[in-house]
mmCIF file of C-alpha atoms and ligand atoms in Angstrom:
data_model
loop_
_atom_site.group_PDB
_atom_site.id
_atom_site.type_symbol
_atom_site.label_atom_id
_atom_site.label_comp_id
_atom_site.label_asym_id
_atom_site.label_seq_id
_atom_site.Cartn_x
_atom_site.Cartn_y
_atom_site.Cartn_z
ATOM 1 C CA UNK A 19 21.308 -0.863 27.375
ATOM 2 C CA UNK A 20 23.283 -2.833 24.934
ATOM 3 C CA UNK A 21 26.594 -2.113 26.657
ATOM 4 C CA UNK A 22 25.138 -3.104 29.789
ATOM 5 C CA UNK A 23 23.976 -6.383 28.458
ATOM 6 C CA UNK A 24 27.168 -7.119 26.815
ATOM 7 C CA UNK A 25 29.235 -6.006 30.120
ATOM 8 C CA UNK A 26 27.110 -8.709 31.827
ATOM 9 C CA UNK A 27 27.631 -11.314 28.926
ATOM 10 C CA UNK A 28 31.507 -10.657 28.743
ATOM 11 C CA UNK A 29 31.896 -11.221 32.694
ATOM 12 C CA UNK A 30 29.600 -14.117 32.128
ATOM 13 C CA UNK A 31 26.986 -12.696 34.489
ATOM 14 C CA UNK A 32 23.065 -12.754 34.178
ATOM 15 C CA UNK A 33 22.292 -10.383 31.450
ATOM 16 C CA UNK A 34 20.105 -8.036 33.016
ATOM 17 C CA UNK A 35 16.781 -6.736 31.674
ATOM 18 C CA UNK A 36 16.855 -3.063 31.225
ATOM 19 C CA UNK A 37 14.665 -0.084 30.073
ATOM 20 C CA UNK A 38 15.300 3.323 28.560
ATOM 21 C CA UNK A 39 13.463 5.106 31.325
ATOM 22 C CA UNK A 40 16.836 4.225 33.529
ATOM 23 C CA UNK A 41 18.893 6.544 31.679
ATOM 24 C CA UNK A 42 16.582 9.557 31.288
ATOM 25 C CA UNK A 43 18.393 10.962 34.123
ATOM 26 C CA UNK A 44 21.745 10.434 33.044
ATOM 27 C CA UNK A 45 20.869 11.034 29.411
ATOM 28 C CA UNK A 46 18.453 13.923 29.354
ATOM 29 C CA UNK A 47 17.956 13.794 25.624
ATOM 30 C CA UNK A 48 16.246 10.897 25.927
ATOM 31 C CA UNK A 49 13.624 12.728 27.230
ATOM 32 C CA UNK A 50 13.091 14.624 23.673
ATOM 33 C CA UNK A 51 12.493 11.521 22.103
ATOM 34 C CA UNK A 52 8.794 10.008 22.089
ATOM 35 C CA UNK A 53 8.488 6.888 24.381
ATOM 36 C CA UNK A 54 7.443 4.692 21.744
ATOM 37 C CA UNK A 55 10.549 5.177 19.677
ATOM 38 C CA UNK A 56 12.809 4.118 22.814
ATOM 39 C CA UNK A 57 10.506 1.222 23.530
ATOM 40 C CA UNK A 58 10.763 -0.267 19.851
ATOM 41 C CA UNK A 59 14.653 -0.119 20.248
ATOM 42 C CA UNK A 60 14.532 -1.614 23.906
ATOM 43 C CA UNK A 61 12.238 -4.608 22.385
ATOM 44 C CA UNK A 62 14.345 -4.650 19.089
ATOM 45 C CA UNK A 63 17.424 -5.487 21.550
ATOM 46 C CA UNK A 64 15.639 -8.223 23.618
ATOM 47 C CA UNK A 65 14.907 -9.732 20.149
ATOM 48 C CA UNK A 66 18.508 -9.765 18.983
ATOM 49 C CA UNK A 67 19.660 -11.188 22.365
ATOM 50 C CA UNK A 68 17.139 -13.884 22.280
ATOM 51 C CA UNK A 69 17.763 -14.986 18.618
ATOM 52 C CA UNK A 70 21.252 -15.158 19.384
ATOM 53 C CA UNK A 71 21.005 -17.698 22.464
ATOM 54 C CA UNK A 72 18.270 -19.793 20.442
ATOM 55 C CA UNK A 73 21.038 -20.046 17.210
ATOM 56 C CA UNK A 74 24.483 -18.524 18.057
ATOM 57 C CA UNK A 75 25.540 -19.384 14.714
ATOM 58 C CA UNK A 76 23.014 -17.770 12.320
ATOM 59 C CA UNK A 77 22.512 -14.713 14.997
ATOM 60 C CA UNK A 78 25.569 -12.914 16.199
ATOM 61 C CA UNK A 79 25.669 -10.980 19.238
ATOM 62 C CA UNK A 80 24.184 -7.425 18.666
ATOM 63 C CA UNK A 81 27.101 -4.890 18.063
ATOM 64 C CA UNK A 82 27.085 -0.951 18.132
ATOM 65 C CA UNK A 83 26.095 0.852 15.110
ATOM 66 C CA UNK A 84 28.571 3.229 13.524
ATOM 67 C CA UNK A 85 26.988 7.115 13.581
ATOM 68 C CA UNK A 86 27.435 7.225 9.686
ATOM 69 C CA UNK A 87 25.420 3.825 8.830
ATOM 70 C CA UNK A 88 21.792 4.121 7.749
ATOM 71 C CA UNK A 89 19.927 5.306 11.458
ATOM 72 C CA UNK A 90 16.201 4.534 11.957
ATOM 73 C CA UNK A 91 13.807 4.522 14.697
ATOM 74 C CA UNK A 92 10.125 3.410 14.974
ATOM 75 C CA UNK A 93 7.015 4.718 16.447
ATOM 76 C CA UNK A 94 3.523 3.458 17.112
ATOM 77 C CA UNK A 95 0.550 5.259 16.444
ATOM 78 C CA UNK A 96 -1.640 6.243 19.617
ATOM 79 C CA UNK A 97 -3.882 8.944 20.126
ATOM 80 C CA UNK A 98 -3.741 9.613 16.320
ATOM 81 C CA UNK A 99 -0.470 11.723 16.891
ATOM 82 C CA UNK A 100 0.527 10.314 13.651
ATOM 83 C CA UNK A 101 -1.026 11.879 10.741
ATOM 84 C CA UNK A 102 -0.145 12.924 7.325
ATOM 85 C CA UNK A 103 -1.664 16.108 5.785
ATOM 86 C CA UNK A 104 -1.907 15.163 1.903
ATOM 87 C CA UNK A 105 -2.925 18.905 1.442
ATOM 88 C CA UNK A 106 0.172 20.723 2.828
ATOM 89 C CA UNK A 107 2.312 17.190 2.618
ATOM 90 C CA UNK A 108 3.156 17.170 6.301
ATOM 91 C CA UNK A 109 3.787 14.476 8.370
ATOM 92 C CA UNK A 110 3.065 14.881 11.677
ATOM 93 C CA UNK A 111 4.907 12.521 14.508
ATOM 94 C CA UNK A 112 4.941 12.177 18.150
ATOM 95 C CA UNK A 113 6.599 15.152 20.084
ATOM 96 C CA UNK A 114 6.332 17.045 16.421
ATOM 97 C CA UNK A 115 3.409 18.752 16.553
ATOM 98 C CA UNK A 116 4.102 21.052 13.777
ATOM 99 C CA UNK A 117 4.616 18.311 11.407
ATOM 100 C CA UNK A 118 7.664 18.015 9.066
ATOM 101 C CA UNK A 119 7.389 18.836 5.445
ATOM 102 C CA UNK A 120 7.787 15.483 3.280
ATOM 103 C CA UNK A 121 7.927 14.638 -0.630
ATOM 104 C CA UNK A 122 4.927 12.484 -0.891
ATOM 105 C CA UNK A 123 5.207 9.141 -2.920
ATOM 106 C CA UNK A 124 1.344 8.562 -3.091
ATOM 107 C CA UNK A 125 -1.811 8.684 -1.264
ATOM 108 C CA UNK A 126 -3.105 6.117 0.972
ATOM 109 C CA UNK A 127 -6.296 5.020 2.810
ATOM 110 C CA UNK A 128 -6.592 3.444 6.220
ATOM 111 C CA UNK A 129 -5.241 3.745 9.783
ATOM 112 C CA UNK A 130 -1.735 4.495 10.489
ATOM 113 C CA UNK A 131 0.005 1.918 12.559
ATOM 114 C CA UNK A 132 3.652 2.891 12.763
ATOM 115 C CA UNK A 133 6.309 5.207 10.994
ATOM 116 C CA UNK A 134 9.890 4.355 10.581
ATOM 117 C CA UNK A 135 11.871 7.753 10.168
ATOM 118 C CA UNK A 136 15.264 6.514 8.502
ATOM 119 C CA UNK A 137 18.400 8.651 7.457
ATOM 120 C CA UNK A 138 20.664 7.056 5.093
ATOM 121 C CA UNK A 139 24.659 7.378 4.853
ATOM 122 C CA UNK A 140 24.180 9.939 2.224
ATOM 123 C CA UNK A 141 22.208 12.414 4.525
ATOM 124 C CA UNK A 142 18.469 11.970 3.460
ATOM 125 C CA UNK A 143 15.640 11.228 5.524
ATOM 126 C CA UNK A 144 12.945 8.923 4.580
ATOM 127 C CA UNK A 145 9.649 8.067 6.675
ATOM 128 C CA UNK A 146 7.900 4.890 6.005
ATOM 129 C CA UNK A 147 4.445 4.400 7.192
ATOM 130 C CA UNK A 148 2.753 1.409 8.041
ATOM 131 C CA UNK A 149 -1.033 1.203 7.084
ATOM 132 C CA UNK A 150 -3.672 -1.095 7.848
ATOM 133 C CA UNK A 151 -6.488 -1.139 5.324
ATOM 134 C CA UNK A 152 -9.713 -2.895 4.473
ATOM 135 C CA UNK A 153 -9.374 -3.432 0.741
ATOM 136 C CA UNK A 154 -5.939 -5.511 0.634
ATOM 137 C CA UNK A 155 -6.793 -6.596 -2.778
ATOM 138 C CA UNK A 156 -4.621 -5.650 -5.712
ATOM 139 C CA UNK A 157 -5.676 -4.706 -9.247
ATOM 140 C CA UNK A 158 -4.909 -8.069 -11.016
ATOM 141 C CA UNK A 159 -4.719 -7.950 -14.919
ATOM 142 C CA UNK A 160 -5.707 -10.853 -16.757
ATOM 143 C CA UNK A 161 -2.432 -12.672 -18.028
ATOM 144 C CA UNK A 162 -2.251 -12.635 -21.797
ATOM 145 C CA UNK A 163 0.336 -15.248 -21.608
ATOM 146 C CA UNK A 164 -0.200 -18.764 -20.214
ATOM 147 C CA UNK A 165 3.221 -19.356 -18.725
ATOM 148 C CA UNK A 166 6.991 -17.734 -19.235
ATOM 149 C CA UNK A 167 10.318 -19.044 -18.606
ATOM 150 C CA UNK A 168 13.069 -16.903 -17.681
ATOM 151 C CA UNK A 169 16.881 -17.565 -17.895
ATOM 152 C CA UNK A 170 19.145 -15.555 -16.171
ATOM 153 C CA UNK A 171 22.426 -14.240 -17.600
ATOM 154 C CA UNK A 172 25.665 -12.248 -17.205
ATOM 155 C CA UNK A 173 25.762 -10.714 -20.557
ATOM 156 C CA UNK A 174 21.864 -10.316 -20.907
ATOM 157 C CA UNK A 175 20.102 -9.916 -17.521
ATOM 158 C CA UNK A 176 17.406 -12.132 -18.492
ATOM 159 C CA UNK A 177 16.031 -14.257 -21.527
ATOM 160 C CA UNK A 178 12.567 -14.552 -21.628
ATOM 161 C CA UNK A 179 9.945 -16.822 -23.369
ATOM 162 C CA UNK A 180 6.405 -16.902 -23.199
ATOM 163 C CA UNK A 181 3.208 -17.516 -25.356
ATOM 164 C CA UNK A 182 4.478 -14.913 -28.119
ATOM 165 C CA UNK A 183 8.031 -15.876 -28.535
ATOM 166 C CA UNK A 184 11.410 -15.145 -26.699
ATOM 167 C CA UNK A 185 13.202 -11.817 -26.059
ATOM 168 C CA UNK A 186 16.144 -10.445 -24.204
ATOM 169 C CA UNK A 187 16.390 -7.959 -21.645
ATOM 170 C CA UNK A 188 19.601 -6.032 -21.283
ATOM 171 C CA UNK A 189 21.429 -4.588 -18.558
ATOM 172 C CA UNK A 190 20.309 -1.050 -18.204
ATOM 173 C CA UNK A 191 23.284 1.052 -19.378
ATOM 174 C CA UNK A 192 22.258 3.808 -16.625
ATOM 175 C CA UNK A 193 23.310 1.142 -14.133
ATOM 176 C CA UNK A 194 26.419 0.199 -16.103
ATOM 177 C CA UNK A 195 27.735 3.792 -16.352
ATOM 178 C CA UNK A 196 26.465 4.083 -12.402
ATOM 179 C CA UNK A 197 28.882 1.338 -11.412
ATOM 180 C CA UNK A 198 31.910 2.865 -13.421
ATOM 181 C CA UNK A 199 31.582 6.085 -11.350
ATOM 182 C CA UNK A 200 31.021 4.430 -8.284
ATOM 183 C CA UNK A 201 34.381 2.659 -8.927
ATOM 184 C CA UNK A 202 36.054 5.917 -9.718
ATOM 185 C CA UNK A 203 34.519 7.629 -6.605
ATOM 186 C CA UNK A 204 35.825 4.572 -4.351
ATOM 187 C CA UNK A 205 38.989 5.087 -5.592
ATOM 188 C CA UNK A 206 39.125 8.688 -5.139
ATOM 189 C CA UNK A 207 37.624 8.171 -1.406
ATOM 190 C CA UNK A 208 40.298 5.675 -0.679
ATOM 191 C CA UNK A 209 43.075 8.041 -1.735
ATOM 192 C CA UNK A 210 42.075 11.001 0.607
ATOM 193 C CA UNK A 211 43.531 11.397 3.886
ATOM 194 C CA UNK A 212 41.149 9.719 6.415
ATOM 195 C CA UNK A 213 39.461 12.286 8.743
ATOM 196 C CA UNK A 214 40.110 15.380 6.470
ATOM 197 C CA UNK A 215 37.520 17.696 5.058
ATOM 198 C CA UNK A 216 38.029 16.169 1.585
ATOM 199 C CA UNK A 217 37.769 13.011 2.431
ATOM 200 C CA UNK A 218 34.426 13.743 4.123
ATOM 201 C CA UNK A 219 33.269 14.903 0.902
ATOM 202 C CA UNK A 220 34.169 12.348 -1.011
ATOM 203 C CA UNK A 221 32.634 9.663 1.313
ATOM 204 C CA UNK A 222 29.374 11.856 0.718
ATOM 205 C CA UNK A 223 29.677 11.556 -2.786
ATOM 206 C CA UNK A 224 30.430 8.002 -2.594
ATOM 207 C CA UNK A 225 27.615 7.255 -0.529
ATOM 208 C CA UNK A 226 25.239 9.277 -2.915
ATOM 209 C CA UNK A 227 26.181 7.459 -5.827
ATOM 210 C CA UNK A 228 25.931 3.963 -3.963
ATOM 211 C CA UNK A 229 22.015 5.299 -2.977
ATOM 212 C CA UNK A 230 21.492 6.116 -6.471
ATOM 213 C CA UNK A 231 22.520 2.922 -7.850
ATOM 214 C CA UNK A 232 20.568 0.860 -5.378
ATOM 215 C CA UNK A 233 17.301 2.820 -5.908
ATOM 216 C CA UNK A 234 17.997 2.836 -9.769
ATOM 217 C CA UNK A 235 18.542 -0.821 -9.631
ATOM 218 C CA UNK A 236 15.370 -1.641 -7.405
ATOM 219 C CA UNK A 237 13.361 0.603 -9.888
ATOM 220 C CA UNK A 238 14.491 -1.854 -12.909
ATOM 221 C CA UNK A 239 13.668 -4.830 -11.289
ATOM 222 C CA UNK A 240 10.511 -3.679 -9.579
ATOM 223 C CA UNK A 241 9.330 -2.590 -13.178
ATOM 224 C CA UNK A 242 10.456 -5.737 -14.517
ATOM 225 C CA UNK A 243 9.053 -8.082 -12.306
ATOM 226 C CA UNK A 244 5.578 -6.506 -12.408
ATOM 227 C CA UNK A 245 5.455 -6.419 -16.025
ATOM 228 C CA UNK A 246 6.030 -10.274 -16.070
ATOM 229 C CA UNK A 247 3.588 -11.043 -13.270
ATOM 230 C CA UNK A 248 1.167 -9.039 -15.234
ATOM 231 C CA UNK A 249 1.890 -11.118 -18.520
ATOM 232 C CA UNK A 250 2.021 -14.454 -17.535
ATOM 233 C CA UNK A 251 0.398 -16.727 -15.354
ATOM 234 C CA UNK A 252 3.015 -19.505 -14.650
ATOM 235 C CA UNK A 253 6.436 -17.928 -14.064
ATOM 236 C CA UNK A 254 9.258 -20.259 -14.213
ATOM 237 C CA UNK A 255 13.062 -19.559 -13.247
ATOM 238 C CA UNK A 256 16.074 -21.713 -12.472
ATOM 239 C CA UNK A 257 16.971 -21.992 -9.142
ATOM 240 C CA UNK A 258 20.542 -20.568 -9.388
ATOM 241 C CA UNK A 259 22.876 -21.159 -6.375
ATOM 242 C CA UNK A 260 23.364 -17.241 -5.811
ATOM 243 C CA UNK A 261 25.328 -17.430 -2.617
ATOM 244 C CA UNK A 262 27.583 -20.713 -4.417
ATOM 245 C CA UNK A 263 27.948 -18.358 -7.450
ATOM 246 C CA UNK A 264 28.984 -15.172 -5.444
ATOM 247 C CA UNK A 265 31.994 -17.128 -4.313
ATOM 248 C CA UNK A 266 33.554 -17.414 -7.536
ATOM 249 C CA UNK A 267 35.082 -14.605 -9.590
ATOM 250 C CA UNK A 268 31.708 -13.697 -11.265
ATOM 251 C CA UNK A 269 30.835 -12.535 -7.967
ATOM 252 C CA UNK A 270 30.898 -8.816 -8.976
ATOM 253 C CA UNK A 271 28.649 -8.891 -11.987
ATOM 254 C CA UNK A 272 26.457 -11.239 -10.352
ATOM 255 C CA UNK A 273 26.056 -9.263 -7.291
ATOM 256 C CA UNK A 274 25.433 -6.331 -9.432
ATOM 257 C CA UNK A 275 22.685 -7.696 -11.456
ATOM 258 C CA UNK A 276 20.337 -8.190 -8.408
ATOM 259 C CA UNK A 277 19.454 -11.989 -9.526
ATOM 260 C CA UNK A 278 18.560 -12.774 -5.844
ATOM 261 C CA UNK A 279 16.380 -9.642 -5.497
ATOM 262 C CA UNK A 280 14.868 -9.862 -8.581
ATOM 263 C CA UNK A 281 13.725 -13.316 -7.635
ATOM 264 C CA UNK A 282 12.094 -12.245 -4.241
ATOM 265 C CA UNK A 283 10.274 -9.728 -6.330
ATOM 266 C CA UNK A 284 8.886 -11.980 -8.387
ATOM 267 C CA UNK A 285 8.018 -14.602 -5.859
ATOM 268 C CA UNK A 286 6.110 -12.172 -3.595
ATOM 269 C CA UNK A 287 4.593 -10.255 -6.594
ATOM 270 C CA UNK A 288 3.112 -13.834 -7.896
ATOM 271 C CA UNK A 289 1.690 -14.262 -4.647
ATOM 272 C CA UNK A 290 0.233 -10.883 -4.596
ATOM 273 C CA UNK A 291 -1.511 -11.163 -7.720
ATOM 274 C CA UNK A 292 -2.302 -14.984 -7.870
ATOM 275 C CA UNK A 293 0.355 -16.301 -10.184
ATOM 276 C CA UNK A 294 2.078 -19.373 -9.845
ATOM 277 C CA UNK A 295 5.907 -18.826 -9.006
ATOM 278 C CA UNK A 296 7.882 -22.409 -9.788
ATOM 279 C CA UNK A 297 11.833 -22.481 -9.448
ATOM 280 C CA UNK A 298 12.911 -25.252 -11.320
ATOM 281 C CA UNK A 299 15.284 -27.493 -9.474
ATOM 282 C CA UNK A 300 19.128 -26.700 -9.797
ATOM 283 C CA UNK A 301 19.960 -29.711 -11.153
ATOM 284 C CA UNK A 302 17.470 -29.242 -14.218
ATOM 285 C CA UNK A 303 19.623 -28.674 -17.437
ATOM 286 C CA UNK A 304 17.778 -26.080 -19.028
ATOM 287 C CA UNK A 305 20.650 -24.735 -21.044
ATOM 288 C CA UNK A 306 21.698 -28.563 -22.135
ATOM 289 C CA UNK A 307 18.309 -30.082 -23.595
ATOM 290 C CA UNK A 308 17.775 -29.549 -26.837
ATOM 291 C CA UNK A 309 13.874 -27.780 -26.341
ATOM 292 C CA UNK A 310 13.086 -29.518 -30.169
ATOM 293 C CA UNK A 311 14.119 -33.060 -29.637
ATOM 294 C CA UNK A 312 15.032 -33.317 -25.930
ATOM 295 C CA UNK A 313 18.706 -34.366 -26.500
ATOM 296 C CA UNK A 314 20.704 -33.517 -23.792
ATOM 297 C CA UNK A 315 24.301 -31.961 -24.466
ATOM 298 C CA UNK A 316 26.644 -33.013 -21.824
ATOM 299 C CA UNK A 317 29.612 -31.379 -23.424
ATOM 300 C CA UNK A 318 28.114 -27.800 -23.566
ATOM 301 C CA UNK A 319 30.471 -24.948 -21.417
ATOM 302 C CA UNK A 320 29.651 -21.923 -19.775
ATOM 303 C CA UNK A 321 31.257 -20.121 -23.039
ATOM 304 C CA UNK A 322 29.304 -21.749 -25.485
ATOM 305 C CA UNK A 323 26.812 -18.865 -26.263
ATOM 306 C CA UNK A 324 25.360 -20.609 -29.547
ATOM 307 C CA UNK A 325 25.285 -24.915 -30.022
ATOM 308 C CA UNK A 326 24.010 -27.196 -32.707
ATOM 309 C CA UNK A 327 21.857 -30.051 -31.596
ATOM 310 C CA UNK A 328 23.520 -33.308 -33.037
ATOM 311 C CA UNK A 329 20.382 -35.330 -33.018
ATOM 312 C CA UNK A 330 17.979 -32.811 -34.914
ATOM 313 C CA UNK A 331 20.463 -30.581 -36.476
ATOM 314 C CA UNK A 332 18.880 -27.305 -34.620
ATOM 315 C CA UNK A 333 21.110 -24.446 -33.917
ATOM 316 C CA UNK A 334 20.415 -22.781 -30.509
ATOM 317 C CA UNK A 335 20.976 -19.588 -28.790
ATOM 318 C CA UNK A 336 22.014 -20.899 -25.596
ATOM 319 C CA UNK A 337 20.030 -18.504 -23.002
ATOM 320 C CA UNK A 338 16.864 -18.665 -25.773
ATOM 321 C CA UNK A 339 16.928 -22.460 -25.353
ATOM 322 C CA UNK A 340 17.498 -22.711 -21.792
ATOM 323 C CA UNK A 341 14.162 -20.142 -21.426
ATOM 324 C CA UNK A 342 12.292 -22.119 -23.800
ATOM 325 C CA UNK A 343 12.887 -25.422 -21.543
ATOM 326 C CA UNK A 344 12.186 -23.206 -18.391
ATOM 327 C CA UNK A 345 8.995 -22.013 -20.466
ATOM 328 C CA UNK A 346 7.946 -25.703 -21.339
ATOM 329 C CA UNK A 347 7.941 -26.578 -17.735
ATOM 330 C CA UNK A 348 5.126 -23.786 -17.056
ATOM 331 C CA UNK A 349 3.009 -25.336 -19.447
ATOM 332 C CA UNK A 350 3.412 -28.762 -18.135
ATOM 333 C CA UNK A 351 1.589 -27.784 -14.656
ATOM 334 C CA UNK A 352 -0.111 -29.334 -12.848
ATOM 335 C CA UNK A 353 1.697 -32.444 -13.335
ATOM 336 C CA UNK A 354 4.800 -31.322 -11.621
ATOM 337 C CA UNK A 355 6.557 -33.886 -9.219
ATOM 338 C CA UNK A 356 7.990 -32.431 -6.002
ATOM 339 C CA UNK A 357 11.470 -31.182 -5.475
ATOM 340 C CA UNK A 358 12.602 -34.583 -3.964
ATOM 341 C CA UNK A 359 12.400 -36.484 -6.947
ATOM 342 C CA UNK A 360 14.544 -33.827 -8.972
ATOM 343 C CA UNK A 361 17.694 -36.163 -9.250
ATOM 344 C CA UNK A 362 16.198 -39.229 -10.808
ATOM 345 C CA UNK A 363 14.881 -37.023 -13.817
ATOM 346 C CA UNK A 364 17.838 -34.982 -14.081
ATOM 347 C CA UNK A 365 20.007 -37.933 -14.780
ATOM 348 C CA UNK A 366 17.466 -39.198 -17.643
ATOM 349 C CA UNK A 367 20.039 -39.139 -20.447
ATOM 350 C CA UNK A 368 17.130 -37.861 -23.146
ATOM 351 C CA UNK A 369 14.561 -35.508 -23.183
ATOM 352 C CA UNK A 370 12.826 -32.876 -21.272
ATOM 353 C CA UNK A 371 11.583 -34.825 -18.324
ATOM 354 C CA UNK A 372 8.019 -35.286 -18.946
ATOM 355 C CA UNK A 373 7.318 -34.475 -14.961
ATOM 356 C CA UNK A 374 9.712 -31.849 -14.609
ATOM 357 C CA UNK A 375 11.008 -31.383 -10.828
ATOM 358 C CA UNK A 376 10.332 -28.186 -9.304
ATOM 359 C CA UNK A 377 10.342 -26.631 -6.146
ATOM 360 C CA UNK A 378 7.339 -24.097 -5.752
ATOM 361 C CA UNK A 379 6.857 -20.630 -4.191
ATOM 362 C CA UNK A 380 8.675 -19.737 -1.033
ATOM 363 C CA UNK A 381 9.878 -23.363 0.001
ATOM 364 C CA UNK A 382 13.249 -22.502 -1.190
ATOM 365 C CA UNK A 383 15.833 -20.359 0.899
ATOM 366 C CA UNK A 384 19.218 -21.211 -0.596
ATOM 367 C CA UNK A 385 19.746 -17.372 -1.452
ATOM 368 C CA UNK A 386 19.421 -14.510 0.704
HETATM 369 ZN ZN1 ZN B 4 17.716 -31.480 -31.059
#
C-alpha cells in the first residue's frame, strides 16, 4: 500500500486509495492475519499521508520500516474474540483460538477495546490491552505537603524542597553502570564485520541492553514522579528548554537523565490525581535569586555549585536554593500571573517576584 502510494506521489499522479484486500491474491500470507490488523494499518497509512499534506514540515512522508526495528500491529475486539484468561494466563486473539501464554502484569476489569502486539528489537513480544472501565477514578492519597519545588540537575537528578525541607535525588547507580555497559557493547558491535554471525549476536546483546536501560529508566521516573505527586498538592518545576540544551555538549547526560520524560509523567499524573503542576517560565531566575532576601546574583555561572549572598550573607547550595525558590512559587498560588507577563517580572532587579510567572499544566510544548 505504501509502495503504491509512494510511486504515484513520485510520478506526481493522484495518490490512489488502496485496501489490504486487493493484495490477498498476490500475498496469500495476508489471509493468515485478522482483518482488523490489516485495516488498522490502512488507517494509519491514510493518516500519515493526510498529516503530511496538512503539514509537510512536521510530518515527513511515511517510509518503509526496517524489519529489525520494533514491529507492532493493533487489532480490535469484536464478537469477544479477544479475551484474557487470568487463571491460565492466556491471551486469545483473533485467528489465535488456542490462546497465547502470557506473563500478566496485572488484572483488570472492563471491556477490552483493542490489543496492540509488538515485538521489540531485542526479540521480545508485548501485548498492550486497551480496556474501557466504568470506574476511572484513581486512588487519591491526601497530600502531606502543600507544595514542592523541583530543580533538575546534572550532578544530581533532582533537588526537591517541600514543607519538610530539601533533599537530593541521585541518578540511580544501576543506570550509570548500565550505560557504561551500553557503550562497551556499542563499540563491540561496530567492530564486528557487518552481516556476520558475530555481528548479529552483538546486535542482539546491544538491543537487549538498550531495552534494559530504557525500562529501568522508565521505572525510576515513574516511581519518583508518583511519589512526588502523592506527597505534594502543588508541584513546581523549571521550564528547561530541553531541545535547546540537547544541542549543547551536555546533550548526552541530559538525554540520559530523562528530564523531559520526567516532566511528562509529572504533568499527566498531576492531572490524574488532582494536583497542580506548574512549569515556571524559562526566564524565571530560580538559581540566581537568594531565597532568603531576594537578591538576584547576576554573576552566577553554571559551574558555581555554591554561592554567598552579598546582601544577607547566606551561603547557598545552588540546587537547594533553586528548589526553594520554586517551592515558594508553589506556595504563592493562586496569585500567579499568566506567562505573557513573564519577561517583566524576570527583569526586576530585586527579589522574588511577588506574582511569579507561570506556565500551567499542558500549555507548554517546548520539549518532545
Ligand atoms: Zn540574600
